[in-house]
XYZ file of C-alpha atoms in Angstrom:
775
model
C -31.988 -19.376 -42.752
C -33.100 -16.380 -40.636
C -34.307 -13.160 -42.166
C -31.106 -11.119 -41.895
C -31.214 -9.806 -45.456
C -32.284 -6.207 -44.550
C -29.280 -5.930 -42.245
C -26.371 -6.854 -44.528
C -24.271 -3.901 -43.267
C -24.743 -4.921 -39.642
C -23.816 -8.511 -40.474
C -20.642 -7.306 -42.173
C -19.630 -5.229 -39.152
C -20.398 -8.148 -36.813
C -18.449 -10.583 -38.959
C -15.433 -8.252 -39.153
C -15.313 -7.643 -35.392
C -15.823 -11.330 -34.590
C -13.171 -12.230 -37.169
C -10.618 -9.908 -35.557
C -11.379 -11.372 -32.121
C -11.044 -14.884 -33.556
C -7.679 -14.056 -35.102
C -6.323 -12.676 -31.838
C -7.551 -15.725 -29.935
C -6.089 -18.120 -32.477
C -2.654 -16.497 -32.629
C -2.414 -15.813 -28.891
C -3.976 -19.138 -28.011
C -1.461 -21.006 -30.154
C 1.381 -19.147 -28.431
C -0.090 -20.056 -25.037
C -0.380 -23.736 -25.990
C 3.248 -23.763 -27.116
C 4.134 -22.396 -23.666
C 2.208 -25.242 -22.028
C -0.970 -23.290 -21.342
C -4.700 -23.827 -21.766
C -6.010 -24.849 -25.239
C -9.351 -23.094 -24.624
C -8.414 -19.922 -26.513
C -7.533 -21.807 -29.712
C -10.874 -23.625 -29.562
C -12.715 -20.367 -28.839
C -10.973 -18.656 -31.744
C -11.990 -21.446 -34.138
C -15.649 -21.392 -33.033
C -15.873 -17.590 -33.228
C -14.323 -17.684 -36.733
C -16.901 -20.266 -37.866
C -19.704 -18.264 -36.263
C -18.494 -15.065 -37.966
C -18.527 -16.800 -41.345
C -22.098 -18.064 -40.931
C -23.301 -14.745 -39.478
C -21.932 -12.925 -42.526
C -23.960 -15.251 -44.725
C -27.086 -14.802 -42.585
C -27.039 -18.484 -41.684
C -28.626 -19.568 -38.398
C -25.650 -21.885 -37.803
C -23.735 -18.719 -36.816
C -25.955 -18.434 -33.728
C -25.864 -22.127 -32.832
C -22.072 -22.254 -33.246
C -21.726 -19.307 -30.923
C -24.182 -20.948 -28.525
C -21.921 -23.990 -28.434
C -18.991 -21.694 -27.639
C -20.910 -20.207 -24.699
C -21.690 -23.656 -23.290
C -18.041 -24.707 -23.592
C -16.941 -21.399 -22.053
C -19.333 -21.834 -19.115
C -18.072 -25.343 -18.404
C -14.448 -24.200 -18.690
C -15.069 -21.145 -16.493
C -16.665 -23.249 -13.748
C -13.861 -25.814 -13.973
C -11.081 -23.203 -13.734
C -12.704 -20.523 -11.574
C -15.162 -22.480 -9.445
C -17.670 -20.178 -7.800
C -15.379 -17.133 -7.692
C -17.402 -14.240 -9.091
C -14.461 -12.334 -10.548
C -13.046 -15.458 -12.197
C -16.398 -16.096 -13.873
C -16.799 -12.456 -14.880
C -13.466 -12.393 -16.730
C -14.392 -15.510 -18.694
C -18.123 -14.996 -19.324
C -19.106 -11.326 -19.433
C -17.488 -10.253 -22.726
C -18.521 -13.456 -24.607
C -22.088 -12.949 -23.385
C -22.136 -9.346 -24.632
C -20.902 -10.427 -28.055
C -23.417 -13.280 -27.927
C -26.297 -10.813 -27.610
C -25.216 -9.212 -30.882
C -24.820 -12.573 -32.590
C -28.236 -13.776 -31.378
C -30.073 -10.511 -31.994
C -32.247 -11.903 -34.833
C -33.710 -14.340 -32.289
C -33.772 -11.923 -29.351
C -35.789 -9.302 -31.233
C -38.478 -11.892 -31.861
C -38.931 -12.650 -28.142
C -41.170 -9.652 -27.526
C -41.011 -6.803 -25.062
C -41.910 -8.786 -21.954
C -39.056 -11.252 -22.405
C -36.626 -8.481 -23.259
C -37.659 -6.652 -20.088
C -37.110 -9.788 -17.989
C -33.679 -10.323 -19.523
C -32.750 -6.679 -18.953
C -33.881 -6.886 -15.346
C -31.622 -9.908 -14.877
C -28.645 -7.971 -16.218
C -29.448 -5.061 -13.898
C -29.697 -7.384 -10.888
C -26.276 -8.901 -11.574
C -24.309 -5.823 -10.335
C -26.593 -5.671 -7.293
C -25.774 -9.298 -6.539
C -22.118 -8.445 -6.991
C -22.290 -5.615 -4.454
C -23.958 -7.854 -1.868
C -22.043 -11.077 -2.473
C -18.519 -9.751 -2.913
C -18.790 -7.321 -0.010
C -20.060 -9.866 2.472
C -18.042 -10.162 5.663
C -17.389 -12.845 8.225
C -18.067 -11.307 11.600
C -18.379 -11.666 15.349
C -19.753 -9.284 17.941
C -17.503 -7.157 20.148
C -18.997 -5.371 23.131
C -19.349 -1.573 23.129
C -17.043 0.075 25.655
C -17.966 2.925 27.971
C -16.372 6.327 27.406
C -13.293 7.288 29.410
C -11.668 10.589 30.298
C -9.182 11.716 27.657
C -7.457 14.897 26.557
C -8.531 14.189 23.001
C -5.106 15.141 21.590
C -3.076 13.333 18.921
C 0.468 14.132 20.130
C 2.541 11.558 18.182
C 2.496 10.408 14.560
C 0.767 7.084 15.374
C -1.153 8.686 18.297
C 1.308 7.152 20.782
C 4.921 6.001 20.756
C 3.794 2.468 19.992
C 1.940 3.514 16.835
C -1.448 2.090 17.826
C -3.445 4.624 15.736
C -6.135 4.232 18.412
C -8.160 6.998 20.063
C -10.279 6.834 23.222
C -12.768 9.342 21.796
C -16.402 8.185 21.603
C -18.430 11.251 20.582
C -18.508 9.943 17.004
C -19.848 6.408 17.328
C -21.579 3.650 15.390
C -25.010 5.237 15.986
C -24.224 8.688 14.600
C -21.221 8.324 12.277
C -23.511 8.430 9.239
C -24.162 12.104 10.077
C -20.528 13.163 9.663
C -20.120 16.204 7.414
C -17.136 18.324 6.379
C -16.340 20.849 9.111
C -13.543 22.660 7.273
C -11.056 22.252 4.447
C -7.559 23.666 4.040
C -5.244 23.698 1.020
C -1.503 23.961 1.612
C -0.731 25.385 -1.816
C 2.017 22.742 -2.284
C 1.276 20.241 -5.034
C 4.561 18.905 -6.363
C 5.254 15.355 -5.184
C 4.571 12.236 -7.234
C 3.900 10.463 -3.936
C 1.135 12.887 -3.084
C 0.365 14.258 0.370
C 0.867 11.541 2.998
C 0.961 13.503 6.252
C -0.857 12.618 9.459
C -1.147 15.864 11.458
C -0.510 16.181 15.174
C -3.047 17.770 17.532
C -1.418 19.173 20.645
C -1.185 22.517 22.399
C -4.545 23.543 20.849
C -3.098 23.401 17.323
C -2.834 21.045 14.378
C 0.708 20.662 13.045
C 1.519 19.223 9.646
C 4.161 19.208 6.906
C 3.992 19.293 3.133
C 6.081 17.241 0.728
C 8.656 20.074 0.581
C 8.727 20.394 4.395
C 6.683 23.553 4.821
C 5.443 23.320 8.425
C 1.937 24.646 9.077
C -0.066 25.230 12.262
C -3.861 25.315 11.971
C -6.700 26.187 14.303
C -8.386 22.840 15.087
C -11.936 24.237 14.984
C -11.748 26.112 11.676
C -8.645 25.042 9.799
C -7.490 28.656 9.754
C -3.725 29.000 9.408
C -1.947 30.198 12.551
C 1.571 30.247 11.164
C 3.665 28.796 8.382
C 7.393 28.049 8.294
C 9.123 27.442 4.968
C 12.648 25.944 5.170
C 13.137 26.707 1.447
C 13.692 23.151 0.277
C 14.099 22.242 -3.379
C 12.549 18.815 -2.933
C 12.868 15.939 -5.420
C 9.790 14.613 -7.280
C 9.575 11.561 -4.985
C 9.615 13.632 -1.793
C 7.359 12.736 1.115
C 6.813 14.062 4.618
C 4.489 11.846 6.635
C 4.670 13.763 9.884
C 6.460 15.877 12.460
C 7.305 15.399 16.148
C 6.321 17.472 19.183
C 8.563 17.952 22.202
C 8.402 19.908 25.446
C 11.774 20.787 26.941
C 11.915 19.885 30.675
C 11.780 23.047 32.766
C 14.109 23.996 35.593
C 12.539 25.277 38.787
C 11.610 28.925 38.322
C 13.054 29.091 34.794
C 11.420 28.912 31.401
C 13.400 27.707 28.432
C 13.029 29.615 25.194
C 11.213 27.544 22.556
C 9.931 25.352 25.384
C 7.298 23.696 23.191
C 8.654 22.803 19.775
C 8.011 21.018 16.507
C 10.964 18.899 15.356
C 11.192 17.655 11.785
C 13.650 16.649 9.060
C 13.814 17.909 5.492
C 14.315 16.440 2.041
C 17.665 18.241 1.783
C 18.933 16.470 4.931
C 18.442 18.979 7.740
C 17.018 18.347 11.222
C 15.149 21.446 12.416
C 13.166 22.716 15.399
C 10.640 25.561 15.457
C 8.620 27.112 18.259
C 5.177 25.522 18.286
C 3.567 28.863 19.224
C 5.184 31.063 16.589
C 6.809 28.889 13.926
C 10.167 30.596 14.460
C 13.395 28.604 14.542
C 14.596 27.494 17.974
C 17.938 29.320 18.073
C 19.497 27.078 20.748
C 18.806 23.889 18.769
C 21.857 23.001 16.664
C 23.085 25.999 14.697
C 20.241 28.511 14.894
C 17.582 25.784 14.795
C 19.277 23.437 12.340
C 21.384 20.268 12.484
C 23.166 19.192 9.304
C 22.299 15.533 8.630
C 24.855 15.358 5.829
C 27.626 15.378 8.415
C 29.585 12.121 8.247
C 27.622 10.885 5.217
C 30.108 11.630 2.440
C 28.836 12.455 -1.040
C 25.051 12.751 -1.330
C 23.698 13.299 -4.819
C 20.518 15.320 -5.098
C 17.504 13.142 -4.402
C 19.506 10.231 -2.976
C 18.922 10.712 0.776
C 16.309 12.327 2.982
C 14.038 11.617 5.952
C 10.441 10.881 4.931
C 8.866 9.851 8.252
C 8.352 11.736 11.488
C 11.305 11.576 13.920
C 10.900 9.406 17.012
C 11.517 11.008 20.397
C 12.335 8.901 23.452
C 14.132 9.811 26.682
C 14.983 13.249 25.379
C 16.536 12.022 22.136
C 15.400 12.557 18.557
C 16.013 9.352 16.612
C 15.821 9.036 12.855
C 17.046 7.098 9.851
C 16.545 8.106 6.241
C 15.210 7.199 2.822
C 17.872 6.207 0.269
C 17.138 6.132 -3.461
C 16.766 2.524 -4.624
C 18.712 0.727 -7.299
C 20.984 3.426 -8.635
C 24.496 2.216 -7.778
C 26.639 0.523 -5.187
C 27.916 2.705 -2.365
C 24.898 4.989 -2.039
C 24.527 6.981 1.219
C 24.604 5.090 4.505
C 21.493 3.777 6.210
C 22.883 4.911 9.582
C 20.440 5.516 12.471
C 21.285 8.589 14.550
C 20.137 10.187 17.790
C 20.325 13.871 18.746
C 19.509 15.722 21.938
C 15.935 17.031 21.617
C 16.807 20.190 23.558
C 20.153 21.204 22.076
C 20.360 19.224 18.848
C 23.740 17.829 19.928
C 24.794 14.478 18.504
C 24.076 11.613 20.919
C 24.889 8.342 19.158
C 24.884 6.518 15.826
C 24.101 2.937 14.907
C 26.086 2.027 11.804
C 25.228 -1.628 11.178
C 28.659 -2.340 9.693
C 30.304 -0.892 12.818
C 27.717 -1.604 15.554
C 30.236 -1.180 18.384
C 31.195 2.358 17.381
C 28.421 4.811 18.372
C 30.489 7.886 17.503
C 30.524 10.236 14.540
C 33.124 9.473 11.860
C 36.481 11.134 12.254
C 37.763 13.636 9.700
C 37.961 12.115 6.231
C 35.816 9.114 7.195
C 32.098 8.386 6.614
C 29.433 6.088 7.939
C 29.405 2.770 6.053
C 27.989 3.411 2.598
C 25.382 1.252 0.914
C 24.006 -0.246 4.126
C 20.326 -0.986 4.658
C 18.352 2.117 5.550
C 15.228 2.831 7.605
C 12.646 5.094 5.976
C 9.459 3.942 7.711
C 8.161 5.332 11.033
C 9.845 3.918 14.138
C 8.249 3.067 17.492
C 9.533 3.397 21.047
C 8.945 2.036 24.543
C 9.892 4.521 27.292
C 9.737 1.903 30.045
C 12.000 -0.580 28.274
C 14.182 2.191 26.870
C 14.070 0.761 23.355
C 13.442 2.206 19.922
C 12.187 -0.225 17.272
C 13.679 0.369 13.836
C 12.098 -1.144 10.695
C 14.864 -1.535 8.134
C 14.802 -1.595 4.356
C 17.082 -3.380 1.950
C 20.644 -2.563 1.059
C 20.877 -0.977 -2.363
C 20.495 -2.291 -4.982
C 17.461 -4.467 -4.387
C 17.627 -7.058 -7.161
C 21.239 -8.214 -6.966
C 22.879 -8.742 -3.598
C 26.217 -10.350 -4.358
C 28.310 -7.600 -2.736
C 26.339 -6.671 0.377
C 28.170 -6.079 3.626
C 27.897 -8.414 6.639
C 25.915 -5.799 8.568
C 23.386 -5.413 5.761
C 23.039 -9.179 5.454
C 22.236 -9.413 9.142
C 19.993 -6.400 9.639
C 18.292 -5.643 6.303
C 14.516 -6.102 5.929
C 14.228 -6.555 9.674
C 12.943 -4.934 12.838
C 15.833 -3.977 15.108
C 15.483 -2.975 18.754
C 18.074 -0.390 19.781
C 18.886 0.899 23.245
C 17.497 4.437 23.191
C 20.372 5.820 25.288
C 23.352 4.087 23.673
C 22.255 2.937 20.216
C 23.420 -0.617 20.912
C 21.397 -3.515 19.462
C 19.201 -5.268 22.013
C 17.730 -7.734 19.499
C 16.838 -8.089 15.826
C 14.315 -10.136 13.864
C 14.783 -10.460 10.100
C 11.584 -10.741 8.055
C 13.346 -11.530 4.747
C 16.774 -13.130 4.420
C 19.063 -11.801 1.665
C 16.233 -9.706 0.222
C 16.176 -9.750 -3.604
C 12.596 -8.455 -3.975
C 12.551 -4.943 -2.429
C 10.683 -6.280 0.595
C 11.662 -3.341 2.822
C 9.979 -3.351 6.213
C 7.887 -0.300 5.386
C 5.416 -0.462 8.291
C 5.830 1.102 11.695
C 6.239 -1.614 14.355
C 3.054 -1.513 16.444
C 3.287 -2.072 20.183
C 0.539 -3.621 22.280
C 0.314 -5.439 25.616
C -1.343 -8.792 24.913
C -3.365 -10.854 27.358
C -1.716 -14.269 27.115
C -2.583 -17.036 29.555
C -3.769 -14.575 32.177
C -0.730 -12.287 32.033
C 0.195 -9.145 30.154
C 2.975 -9.631 27.624
C 4.592 -6.602 25.939
C 4.318 -7.427 22.236
C 5.328 -5.927 18.910
C 3.440 -6.625 15.700
C 5.423 -6.143 12.512
C 3.477 -6.016 9.267
C 5.429 -6.595 6.056
C 5.190 -6.135 2.309
C 5.195 -9.930 2.129
C 1.742 -9.898 3.781
C 3.231 -11.743 6.761
C 2.425 -10.389 10.237
C 5.067 -11.256 12.816
C 4.067 -11.094 16.497
C 7.118 -10.737 18.749
C 7.916 -10.225 22.412
C 9.223 -6.669 22.294
C 11.604 -7.332 25.185
C 13.465 -10.119 23.402
C 12.314 -10.296 19.770
C 11.169 -13.893 20.235
C 8.012 -14.865 18.293
C 4.787 -15.061 20.284
C 3.027 -16.573 17.282
C 5.056 -19.411 15.726
C 7.283 -18.566 12.773
C 8.346 -21.269 10.340
C 11.461 -21.262 8.176
C 10.282 -22.777 4.888
C 12.267 -23.753 1.786
C 11.900 -21.272 -1.072
C 12.856 -21.295 -4.777
C 16.573 -21.190 -5.531
C 18.691 -20.033 -8.446
C 19.907 -16.446 -8.142
C 21.642 -14.532 -10.931
C 25.366 -14.985 -11.535
C 27.530 -13.841 -8.656
C 24.607 -13.816 -6.216
C 22.987 -16.367 -3.942
C 19.569 -17.165 -2.513
C 18.659 -17.881 1.105
C 17.579 -21.539 1.350
C 14.626 -20.698 3.627
C 12.494 -17.686 4.522
C 10.417 -16.932 7.645
C 6.632 -17.345 7.373
C 4.109 -16.520 10.040
C 1.468 -19.106 10.848
C -2.302 -19.255 10.927
C -4.270 -16.167 9.988
C -1.218 -13.932 10.434
C -0.047 -15.112 7.024
C -2.473 -12.863 5.166
C -2.171 -14.097 1.603
C -1.444 -17.787 1.112
C -2.177 -17.672 -2.628
C 0.158 -19.537 -4.978
C -0.361 -18.018 -8.422
C -1.253 -20.108 -11.452
C -2.172 -19.467 -15.063
C -5.833 -19.958 -14.144
C -5.596 -17.016 -11.712
C -4.569 -14.603 -14.430
C -7.335 -12.079 -14.934
C -8.597 -9.533 -17.422
C -11.591 -7.359 -18.140
C -12.036 -9.459 -21.306
C -10.732 -12.828 -22.514
C -8.280 -10.947 -24.764
C -6.330 -9.181 -22.027
C -6.673 -12.261 -19.842
C -5.011 -14.239 -22.656
C -2.192 -11.667 -22.770
C -1.673 -12.036 -19.006
C -1.638 -15.832 -19.311
C 1.037 -15.671 -22.004
C 3.166 -13.321 -19.885
C 2.711 -15.622 -16.877
C 3.842 -18.641 -18.890
C 6.820 -16.725 -20.318
C 8.003 -15.845 -16.813
C 9.516 -17.918 -14.064
C 7.230 -18.360 -11.063
C 7.960 -21.126 -8.589
C 5.924 -19.683 -5.751
C 6.700 -17.006 -3.150
C 10.256 -15.609 -3.204
C 11.095 -16.697 -6.763
C 14.466 -14.951 -7.293
C 14.919 -12.483 -10.173
C 16.971 -13.463 -13.207
C 17.575 -12.818 -16.903
C 14.269 -14.552 -17.612
C 11.266 -12.510 -16.378
C 10.047 -13.487 -12.915
C 6.816 -12.847 -11.041
C 6.864 -11.643 -7.459
C 3.723 -11.870 -5.345
C 3.008 -9.799 -3.309
C 4.675 -6.921 -5.145
C 7.221 -4.469 -3.725
C 4.270 -2.233 -2.805
C 2.846 -4.910 -0.528
C 1.182 -6.685 1.170
C 1.266 -4.024 3.822
C 3.178 -0.835 3.112
C 3.865 2.182 5.361
C 0.235 2.378 6.559
C 0.985 -0.438 9.034
C -1.809 -1.749 11.283
C -4.053 -0.159 13.909
C -4.795 -1.766 17.280
C -7.570 -1.349 19.822
C -5.668 -2.342 22.995
C -8.835 -2.621 25.092
C -10.736 -4.964 22.800
C -7.459 -6.634 21.724
C -8.502 -5.991 18.133
C -6.162 -5.368 15.182
C -7.113 -3.945 11.782
C -4.923 -4.339 8.702
C -5.355 -3.327 5.054
C -3.227 -4.782 2.288
C -2.625 -4.922 -1.469
C -2.978 -7.983 -3.720
C -0.961 -7.201 -6.855
C 2.100 -8.912 -8.385
C 5.328 -7.546 -9.874
C 6.967 -8.490 -13.179
C 10.760 -8.294 -12.915
C 13.689 -8.951 -15.202
C 17.441 -8.489 -14.976
C 19.528 -7.200 -17.885
C 23.227 -7.704 -18.419
C 25.497 -4.720 -17.906
C 26.343 -4.816 -21.607
C 22.701 -4.427 -22.572
C 22.191 -1.660 -20.004
C 25.211 0.194 -21.383
C 23.898 -0.285 -24.903
C 20.637 1.359 -23.848
C 22.475 4.212 -22.168
C 21.227 3.401 -18.658
C 23.229 4.779 -15.761
C 22.680 6.380 -12.368
C 21.797 10.042 -12.803
C 22.734 13.058 -10.743
C 19.252 13.394 -9.249
C 18.585 9.685 -8.823
C 15.973 9.387 -11.572
C 16.047 7.117 -14.608
C 13.978 7.690 -17.726
C 15.581 5.344 -20.287
C 13.240 2.344 -20.749
C 12.400 2.569 -17.024
C 15.476 0.437 -16.289
C 17.051 0.507 -12.839
C 20.824 0.973 -13.330
C 22.175 -0.921 -10.289
C 25.536 0.586 -11.172
C 28.592 -1.365 -10.053
C 26.810 -4.727 -10.342
C 26.657 -7.164 -13.271
C 22.969 -6.460 -13.878
C 20.473 -3.673 -14.367
C 16.854 -4.427 -13.522
C 13.370 -3.629 -14.723
C 10.346 -4.092 -12.521
C 6.779 -2.856 -12.388
C 3.325 -3.970 -11.388
C 2.138 -6.951 -13.448
C -0.508 -5.175 -15.542
C -2.375 -6.000 -18.729
C -2.303 -3.728 -21.804
C -5.379 -2.043 -20.280
C -3.257 -1.123 -17.209
C -5.333 -3.470 -15.061
C -3.651 -5.990 -12.713
C -3.118 -9.394 -14.289
C -3.840 -11.142 -11.000
C -7.405 -11.952 -10.051
C -9.386 -9.523 -7.844
C -9.752 -8.453 -5.133
C -6.802 -6.053 -5.404
C -7.255 -4.520 -1.946
C -8.492 -5.970 1.345
C -9.171 -4.964 4.937
C -9.569 -7.341 7.860
C -9.813 -7.458 11.657
C -8.092 -9.882 14.022
C -8.848 -10.962 17.571
C -5.433 -10.799 19.257
C -6.672 -13.007 22.062
C -7.324 -15.930 19.729
C -5.028 -14.909 16.845
C -7.963 -15.399 14.477
C -9.223 -13.208 11.659
C -12.786 -12.293 12.646
C -13.833 -10.605 9.402
C -12.455 -9.473 6.091
C -13.810 -7.623 3.082
C -12.711 -5.887 -0.067
C -11.492 -2.307 0.291
C -12.518 0.193 -2.360
C -14.436 0.174 -5.633
C -13.567 0.914 -9.255
C -15.477 4.219 -9.336
C -12.283 6.270 -9.735
C -10.137 3.743 -11.601
C -10.355 1.657 -14.722
C -8.591 0.794 -17.979
C -5.765 3.148 -18.970
C -5.983 4.884 -15.547
C -9.346 6.418 -16.437
C -12.218 6.646 -13.968
C -14.858 4.058 -14.820
C -17.505 5.725 -12.593
C -18.802 2.184 -12.007
C -18.413 1.284 -8.314
C -17.624 -2.416 -8.651
C -16.510 -3.599 -5.182
C -13.526 -5.619 -6.374
C -11.127 -3.918 -3.966
C -8.426 -1.621 -5.335
C -4.738 -1.038 -4.558
C -4.326 1.054 -1.417
C -1.601 3.026 0.316
C -2.137 4.500 3.781
C -3.288 3.306 7.187
C -6.380 3.100 9.366
C -7.609 4.761 12.553
C -9.423 2.857 15.322
C -11.570 4.436 18.050
C -12.972 3.307 21.377
C -16.431 3.872 19.936
C -15.934 0.817 17.728
C -15.104 2.586 14.473
C -12.470 2.212 11.773
C -11.702 5.245 9.593
C -9.666 4.743 6.437
C -8.980 6.397 3.086
C -5.965 4.704 1.411
C -7.639 3.511 -1.822
C -7.336 4.766 -5.394
C -10.941 5.805 -4.932
C -11.565 9.351 -3.650
C -13.318 8.147 -0.522
C -12.914 8.052 3.200
C -14.874 5.289 4.897
C -15.999 4.323 8.370
C -16.506 0.651 9.231
C -17.799 -0.957 12.396
C -14.721 -2.546 13.912
C -16.651 -5.499 15.365
C -18.265 -6.615 12.113
C -16.692 -4.825 9.157
C -20.042 -3.281 8.277
C -19.678 -0.124 6.176
C -21.343 2.745 8.062
C -20.278 5.918 6.218
C -18.466 7.135 3.128
C -17.619 10.578 1.861
C -16.052 11.718 -1.411
C -12.756 13.540 -0.991
C -11.326 16.157 -3.382
C -8.442 13.737 -4.044
C -7.746 10.173 -2.946
C -6.588 9.994 0.656
C -3.290 8.072 0.681
C -2.597 9.087 4.267
C -3.569 7.790 7.685
C -6.490 9.656 9.313
C -6.370 11.022 12.844
C -8.969 12.315 15.300
C -9.056 14.838 18.153
C -11.385 16.705 20.520
C -11.510 20.487 20.513
C -11.205 21.958 23.986
C -12.986 25.115 22.837
C -16.179 23.749 21.350
C -16.183 20.139 22.593
C -16.505 18.632 19.106
C -14.657 15.554 17.893
C -13.050 15.871 14.464
C -11.693 13.285 12.027
C -8.988 14.625 9.697
C -7.333 13.180 6.600
C -4.886 14.510 4.010
C -6.213 14.111 0.467
C -3.259 14.375 -1.882
C -3.571 11.594 -4.453
C -0.639 9.527 -5.694
C 0.618 9.725 -9.276
C 2.133 6.234 -9.153
C -1.281 4.809 -8.254
C -3.056 6.734 -10.983
C -4.495 9.304 -8.574
C -4.092 13.024 -9.420
C -2.059 14.918 -6.827
C -3.543 17.503 -4.481
C -2.901 19.348 -1.220
C -6.090 19.150 0.821
C -6.613 18.690 4.540
C -10.245 17.779 5.200
C -11.884 17.697 8.647
C -15.218 16.049 9.482
C -17.466 16.499 12.529
C -21.010 15.873 13.723
C -23.646 18.589 13.866
C -24.791 19.929 17.243
C -21.825 18.599 19.176
C -22.760 15.032 18.333
C -26.091 15.183 20.139
C -28.119 13.997 17.137
C -28.728 10.270 17.049
């Protein structure tokens, strides 16, 4: 028996804590076994209970019993998790910490030198983690010479094809580490739960941006000083977003100058299309009715917060083309997902694409409306001037989780990319990324256009990223896949009155980003206790692989409705034929409820489109309400195994992923949405896109962490980071000042309440000192 007698109080505390842990493991472990799960937790609970008993008595068998537990745990961890660091951490770290307490009577007798060696080993473990987990697979890509460029950023995605690529090279791999803040601007608007997601334009020697309540602001590009500000007086809903505005120059007649020749065109969260003079911020009087077009025309009833335009309008061949965001899951017959075009000079109606009436491009007649409840398009669109097509990413028809009454048009065109004729609105082709979508797999990403070098010829391509983490590569002339797409059988068994598509489209090779099939062994936790909770929830739910349909029994959806890839899309270097994509690796936990139960709980669609009762989604007019959220443990940590966020680069010539790495650390996140201040590089959920430059750089914020980063595009090597005032859930942009010759990188830092990031209203610009001459 060891000499523990002077420490009776400590032994009592240890025995009580170990006893509580043992009880939780025994009860939870027994429940897991009854569900068909691993028996490890029952065994661990028994051994910890025995160890606690002997420790309380001061008996050395308490240490040896716990030592046996550690050996069993190590063997089990290696068998289940293999060499995956995060799998081992979840199974071993907490038992080892408790083991130090249990074995302290022996440890204190080892002497200072041994204690120092053990402490050094524990300190080296996080260092190993940083190096091992952040390793990248890489190849070299040649540096390109600089080219002449205006240095502007005239369109939301830099160009109509949404490449998010700039030819600027002043900031390069040799000097990017010297980037410092050049200026900072606060909009004074801090009211959206979605944060501040705008990507500014740089054109006409001004930066143009919008806030979540559609205040339009022009800034001096060198200083961030406000030039003008236009407030449309919008009472925006809590989930409002404005990701960008559009710039247009009215064609000039010989010898004549049109008033409001250069203009900013944007849409508001109360359904207005507006145009203001880019020089003054005043309304363009000749556009619509004194600068305004009413987007509610032809829509019928629109409850507050049910319909608005969140992305920048697309302008092609003199037409402003836009769709709209429609509130999910409230009731059948919500506002139409119609796509409309208006003259960019006069604001006059041009055409409409109503997917239930695709052959009627006209406005509804008196007393009629566009087809209600059809799939909408809230993500940024792309356009090809030469082909005369606009590429529309569509969402799902509402509601998301029961589709038994969807219209034929919604069945055909929902969760798809649809190519429309820019002059007539007629469908040229369509490619559906999810058939009969029951998972909220909206196509949230802007279609990205690139000319690919295939077999010695240039092929106009479109790359469509999806929430499913599938990247579809299509010929943008025809919609035919350039990378093979396979229709694969998926789980069946939809809720009563609904049906499930027998197959779903999957991309092939590396363009299927996340081939993981979840299992109980992949459930994760910061400790074995929350990991046990996640395992029980996994076993209680139905999960038959990707596309498991929702039902009255809980189901698991992976990836979640956030992605995969959300509205940040991809960025493409068209010269190097290099694509960069960031994505999320988190699951959803979903359950349907009968209408009777929903009524009993008092759940119904509200006037402003928000539901607060038990977080249930009403889905009014259907047999079922729904409840869905990220699959999190009681600590508010994802139940699926890290990494939770990734970034990778692809060679579009070979269709191969050339490197990948985790994106983001846990410095600003942790249990219960608190900042851990420990920068573990496990990758974190991200929302926002990347910027590529000719100088071989990737700039990206996007993560829960308050950081903007620069990576080398050829290798994935991290070259620079900077702490932002809020997390940057927006896509960065870059431009060259014509006055001082400096290149700037700009990002909106506005946080995101849903991702646990405090909201803000910052625009932050970075530049090199001395015009970039320092090396």
